[in-house]
XYZ file of C-alpha atoms in Angstrom:
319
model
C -0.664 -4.596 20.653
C 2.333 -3.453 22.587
C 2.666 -0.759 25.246
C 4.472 1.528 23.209
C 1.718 1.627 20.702
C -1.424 1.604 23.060
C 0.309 4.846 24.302
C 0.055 6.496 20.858
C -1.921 9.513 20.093
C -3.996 8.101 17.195
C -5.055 10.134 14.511
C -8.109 8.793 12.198
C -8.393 9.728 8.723
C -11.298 10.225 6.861
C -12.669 11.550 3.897
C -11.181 11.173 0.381
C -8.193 9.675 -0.168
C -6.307 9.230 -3.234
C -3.280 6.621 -3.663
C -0.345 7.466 -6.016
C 3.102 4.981 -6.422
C 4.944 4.876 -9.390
C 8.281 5.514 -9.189
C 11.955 3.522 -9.392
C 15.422 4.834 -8.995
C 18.522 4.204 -7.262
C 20.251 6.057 -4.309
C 22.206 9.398 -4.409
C 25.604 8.504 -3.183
C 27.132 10.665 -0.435
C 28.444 10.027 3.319
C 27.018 7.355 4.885
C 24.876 8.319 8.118
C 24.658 5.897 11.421
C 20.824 5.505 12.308
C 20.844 5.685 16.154
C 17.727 6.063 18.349
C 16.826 9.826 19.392
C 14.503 11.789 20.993
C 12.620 15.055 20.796
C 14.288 17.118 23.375
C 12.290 19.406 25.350
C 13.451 22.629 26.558
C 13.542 24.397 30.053
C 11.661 27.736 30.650
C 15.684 28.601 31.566
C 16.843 27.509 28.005
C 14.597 28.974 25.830
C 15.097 31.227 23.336
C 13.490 35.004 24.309
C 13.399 37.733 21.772
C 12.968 41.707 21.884
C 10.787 43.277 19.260
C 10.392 46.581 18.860
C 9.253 49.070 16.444
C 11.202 51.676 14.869
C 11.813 54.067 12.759
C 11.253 53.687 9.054
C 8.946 51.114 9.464
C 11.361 48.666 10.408
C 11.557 46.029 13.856
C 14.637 45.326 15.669
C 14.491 42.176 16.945
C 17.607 40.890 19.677
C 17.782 37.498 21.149
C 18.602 36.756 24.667
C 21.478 34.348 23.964
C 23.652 36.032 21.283
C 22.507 39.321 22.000
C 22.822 39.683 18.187
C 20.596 42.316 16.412
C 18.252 41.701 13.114
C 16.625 44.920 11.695
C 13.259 42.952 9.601
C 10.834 45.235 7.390
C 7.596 45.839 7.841
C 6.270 47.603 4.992
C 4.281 45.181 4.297
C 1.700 45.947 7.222
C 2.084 49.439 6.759
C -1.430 50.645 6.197
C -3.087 49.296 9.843
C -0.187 50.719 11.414
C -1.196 53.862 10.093
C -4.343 53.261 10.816
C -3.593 52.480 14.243
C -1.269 55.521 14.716
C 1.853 53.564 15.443
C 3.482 55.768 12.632
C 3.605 58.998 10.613
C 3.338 58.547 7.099
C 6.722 59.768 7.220
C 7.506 56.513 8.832
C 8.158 57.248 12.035
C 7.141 55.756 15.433
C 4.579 57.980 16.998
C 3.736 54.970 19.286
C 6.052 52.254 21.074
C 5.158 48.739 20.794
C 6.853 45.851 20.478
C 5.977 42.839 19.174
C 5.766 38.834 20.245
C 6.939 35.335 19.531
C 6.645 31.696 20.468
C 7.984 29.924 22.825
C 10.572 27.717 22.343
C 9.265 24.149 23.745
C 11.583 21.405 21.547
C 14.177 20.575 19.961
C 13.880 18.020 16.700
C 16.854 15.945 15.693
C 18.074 16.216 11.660
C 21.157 14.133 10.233
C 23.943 16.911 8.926
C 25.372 16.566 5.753
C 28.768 14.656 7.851
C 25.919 11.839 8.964
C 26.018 13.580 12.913
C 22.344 14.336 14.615
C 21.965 18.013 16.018
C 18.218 19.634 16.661
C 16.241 22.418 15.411
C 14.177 24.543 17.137
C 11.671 26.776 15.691
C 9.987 30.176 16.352
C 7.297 32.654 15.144
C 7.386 36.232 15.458
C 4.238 38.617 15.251
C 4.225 42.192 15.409
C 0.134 43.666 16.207
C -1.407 40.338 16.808
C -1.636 36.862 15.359
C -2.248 37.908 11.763
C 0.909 40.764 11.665
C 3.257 37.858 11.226
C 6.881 39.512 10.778
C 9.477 36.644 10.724
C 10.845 33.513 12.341
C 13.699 32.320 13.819
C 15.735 29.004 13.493
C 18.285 27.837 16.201
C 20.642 24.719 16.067
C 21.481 22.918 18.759
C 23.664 19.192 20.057
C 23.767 17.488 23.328
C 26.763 17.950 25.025
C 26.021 15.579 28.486
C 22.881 15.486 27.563
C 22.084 19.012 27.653
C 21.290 21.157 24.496
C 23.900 23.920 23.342
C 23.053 26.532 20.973
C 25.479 26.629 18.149
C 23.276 28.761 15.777
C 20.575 30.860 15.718
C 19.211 32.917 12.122
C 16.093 35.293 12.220
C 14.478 35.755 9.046
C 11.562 38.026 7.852
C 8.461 37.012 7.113
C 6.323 33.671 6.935
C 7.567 30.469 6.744
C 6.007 27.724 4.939
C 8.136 25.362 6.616
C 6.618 25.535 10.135
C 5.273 22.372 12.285
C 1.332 21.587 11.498
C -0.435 22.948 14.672
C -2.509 20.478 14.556
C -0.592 17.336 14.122
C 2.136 16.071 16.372
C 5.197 14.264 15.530
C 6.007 10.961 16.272
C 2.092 10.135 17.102
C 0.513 6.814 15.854
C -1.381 7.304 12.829
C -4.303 5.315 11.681
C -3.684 4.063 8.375
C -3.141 0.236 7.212
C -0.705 -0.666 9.989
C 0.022 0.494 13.930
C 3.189 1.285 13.592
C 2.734 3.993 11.029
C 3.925 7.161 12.670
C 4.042 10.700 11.802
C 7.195 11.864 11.121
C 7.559 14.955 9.859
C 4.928 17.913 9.518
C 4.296 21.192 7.552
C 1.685 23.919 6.946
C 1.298 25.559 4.258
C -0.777 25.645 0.981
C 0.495 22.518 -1.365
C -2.660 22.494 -3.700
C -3.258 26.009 -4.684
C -6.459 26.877 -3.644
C -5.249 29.931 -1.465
C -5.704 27.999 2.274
C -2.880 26.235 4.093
C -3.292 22.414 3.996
C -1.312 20.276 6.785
C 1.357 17.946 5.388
C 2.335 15.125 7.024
C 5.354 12.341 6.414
C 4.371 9.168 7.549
C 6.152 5.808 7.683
C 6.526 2.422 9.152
C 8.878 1.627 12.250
C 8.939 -0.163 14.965
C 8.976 1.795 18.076
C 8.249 5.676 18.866
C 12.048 7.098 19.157
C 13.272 9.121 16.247
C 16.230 7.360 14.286
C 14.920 4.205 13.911
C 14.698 2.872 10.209
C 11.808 3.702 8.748
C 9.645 2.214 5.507
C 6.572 2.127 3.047
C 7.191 6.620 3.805
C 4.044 8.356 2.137
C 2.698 12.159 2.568
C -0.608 12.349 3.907
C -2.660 16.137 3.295
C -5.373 17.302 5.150
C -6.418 20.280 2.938
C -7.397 23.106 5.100
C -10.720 23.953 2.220
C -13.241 21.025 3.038
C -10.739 19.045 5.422
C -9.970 16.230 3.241
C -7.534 13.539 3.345
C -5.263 12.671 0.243
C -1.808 10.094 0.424
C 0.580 9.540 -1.751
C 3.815 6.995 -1.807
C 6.978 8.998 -1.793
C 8.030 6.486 -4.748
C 10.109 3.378 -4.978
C 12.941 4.329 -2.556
C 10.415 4.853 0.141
C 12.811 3.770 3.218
C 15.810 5.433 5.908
C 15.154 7.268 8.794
C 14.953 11.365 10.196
C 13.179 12.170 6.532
C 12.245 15.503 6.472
C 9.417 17.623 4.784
C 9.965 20.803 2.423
C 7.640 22.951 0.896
C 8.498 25.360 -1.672
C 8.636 26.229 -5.653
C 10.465 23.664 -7.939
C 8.217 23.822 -11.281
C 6.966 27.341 -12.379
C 2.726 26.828 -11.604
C 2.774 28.441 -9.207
C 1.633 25.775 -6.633
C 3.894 24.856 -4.014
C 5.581 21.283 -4.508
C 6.844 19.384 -1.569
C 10.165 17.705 -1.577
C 11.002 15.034 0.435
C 14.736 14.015 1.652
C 15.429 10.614 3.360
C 18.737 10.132 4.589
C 20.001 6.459 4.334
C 23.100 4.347 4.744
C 23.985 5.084 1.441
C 23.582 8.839 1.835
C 20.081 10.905 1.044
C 17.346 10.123 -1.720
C 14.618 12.734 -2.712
C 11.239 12.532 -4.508
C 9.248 15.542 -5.202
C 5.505 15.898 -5.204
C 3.048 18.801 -6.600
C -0.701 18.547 -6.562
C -2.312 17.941 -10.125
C -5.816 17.094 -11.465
C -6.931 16.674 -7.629
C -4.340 14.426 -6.424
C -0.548 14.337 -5.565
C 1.541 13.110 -8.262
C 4.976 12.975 -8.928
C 6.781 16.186 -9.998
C 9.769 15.011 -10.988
C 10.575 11.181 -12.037
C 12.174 10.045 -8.265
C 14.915 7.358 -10.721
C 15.849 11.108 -12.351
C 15.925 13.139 -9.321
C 18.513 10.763 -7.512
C 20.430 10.711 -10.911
C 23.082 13.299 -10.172
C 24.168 13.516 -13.191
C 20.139 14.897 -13.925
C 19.370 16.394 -10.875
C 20.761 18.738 -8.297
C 19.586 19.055 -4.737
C 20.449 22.048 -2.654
C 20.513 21.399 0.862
C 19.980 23.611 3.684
C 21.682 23.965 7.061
C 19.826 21.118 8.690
C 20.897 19.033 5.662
C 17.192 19.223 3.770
C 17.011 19.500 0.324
C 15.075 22.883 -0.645
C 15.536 23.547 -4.563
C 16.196 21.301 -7.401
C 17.400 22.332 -10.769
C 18.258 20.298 -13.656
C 22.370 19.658 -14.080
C 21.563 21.031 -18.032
C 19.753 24.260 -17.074
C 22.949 24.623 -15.185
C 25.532 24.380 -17.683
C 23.681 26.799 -19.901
């Protein structure tokens, strides 16, 4: 074994597992990326990210950053009763009580391919109002190198929770004990995926042959640990199983109710999807992968760190 791997965090699996692989299909055409070797960057107490929360009137919280000094008014309704409860506010809605409220630190920076085939980072952060629990909203901030130091170029704050946080208990880029050494963890999520009301942690996983980010990757497969009983279930993303930077999202495509997970894999070529949804106690496909890359079937929205979030059909659109 080489150095690189006998330095690997690595995570056993156990319990039941479940293998799915069915799929064929054909790449999505779009701008070709360059895969380049990069690195989770890890920010100074100097650089991070520092927010103000406060309650106010209304029951509302004003949260400003420390960088852009820009101001995001989130509502809290949600939460009202134990802030009642607590005397924080009237019923009339307003704040008999300061307090202010929390969030993470920002500690890294994870590179993405953009939609033009360039590598910037994300950084990620929760936001909690009372405690733990009295989650309120997140931010996102987008970053590049410039001399090898990260520069904020954006920065949203949204309300609420956010399915499409980090695992906190699985890192990335840590060996993983499957059929091979060199299977890593790639990307992670947490959130519920197979409907039983608990979050699960999702993991991408793949083949490649060292531990920077950008390398090519193969055989990719999502691995759950279901937060219920603690179980382990994989699945092969399908046929077109190989790139490199793949990311995780969790969301709605079908109407079930349960939360699917969609999977986009940039490539030379340009970015191929599959989509995933639990079913009968295992993962299965949700949506044929040959289809979903068929643009002419399928269209994938992207978001601002190029991952595909929503799919809809190209003939629900034209109706």
């Amino acid at each position: 074994m080489k150095a690189w791997q006998r330095a690997l965090c690595t995570v056993v699996l156990g319990g039941a597992v479940t293998l799915t692989s069915t799929w064929t299909g054909a790449p999505v055409q779009a701008q070709a990326s360059q895969q380049t070797a990069v690195q989770i960057v890890r920010i100074a107490p100097e650089e991070s990210i520092l927010f103000t929360i406060q309650f106010i009137d209304g029951f509302r919280a004003k949260v400003v950053d420390n960088k852009t000094r820009a101001t995001t008014y989130i509502d809290i309704k949600e939460n009202k009763d134990e802030y009642l409860r607590r005397g924080i506010y009237n019923k009339q809605g307003k704040v008999t009580q300061s307090t202010n409220g929390f969030s993470d630190k920002l500690a890294e920076l994870v590179p993405y391919v953009t939609e033009n085939g360039s590598i910037q980072y994300v950084g990620r952060q929760r936001m909690w109002g009372l405690h733990g629990n009295d989650q309120i909203a997140h931010a996102t901030s987008i970053w590049k190198l410039e001399n090898q130091k990260p520069k904020l170029v954006g920065l949203t704050v949204s309300p609420g929770e956010s399915d499409n946080f980090p695992s906190p208990d699985v890192f990335l880029n840590t060996g993983i004990s499957l059929d091979k050494d060199i299977t890593f963890v790639l990307d992670t999520k947490y959130a519920d995926v197979n409907g039983d009301g608990i979050k699960d942690h999702v993991m991408l996983v793949g083949h490649k042959e060292g531990a920077a980010f950008g390398l090519p990757v193969d055989d990719l497969r999502i691995v759950v640990r279901e937060g219920r009983r603690g179980q382990h279930f994989f699945a092969s993303v399908g046929k077109l199983d190989a790139g490199y930077l793949p990311k995780l999202n969790i969301g709605y495509i079908n109407s079930d109710k349960v939360k699917d997970i969609l999977v986009t894999i940039p490539t030379k070529n340009g970015r191929v999807y599959s989509a995933l949804t639990w079913k009968y106690t295992k993962f299965v496909p949700l949506i044929d992968q040959a289809a979903l890359n068929n643009p002419k079937q399928y269209k994938v929205t992207l978001d601002g760190q190029g991952v595909g979030t929503s799919v809809q059909s190209v003939r629900s659109a034209k109706k």
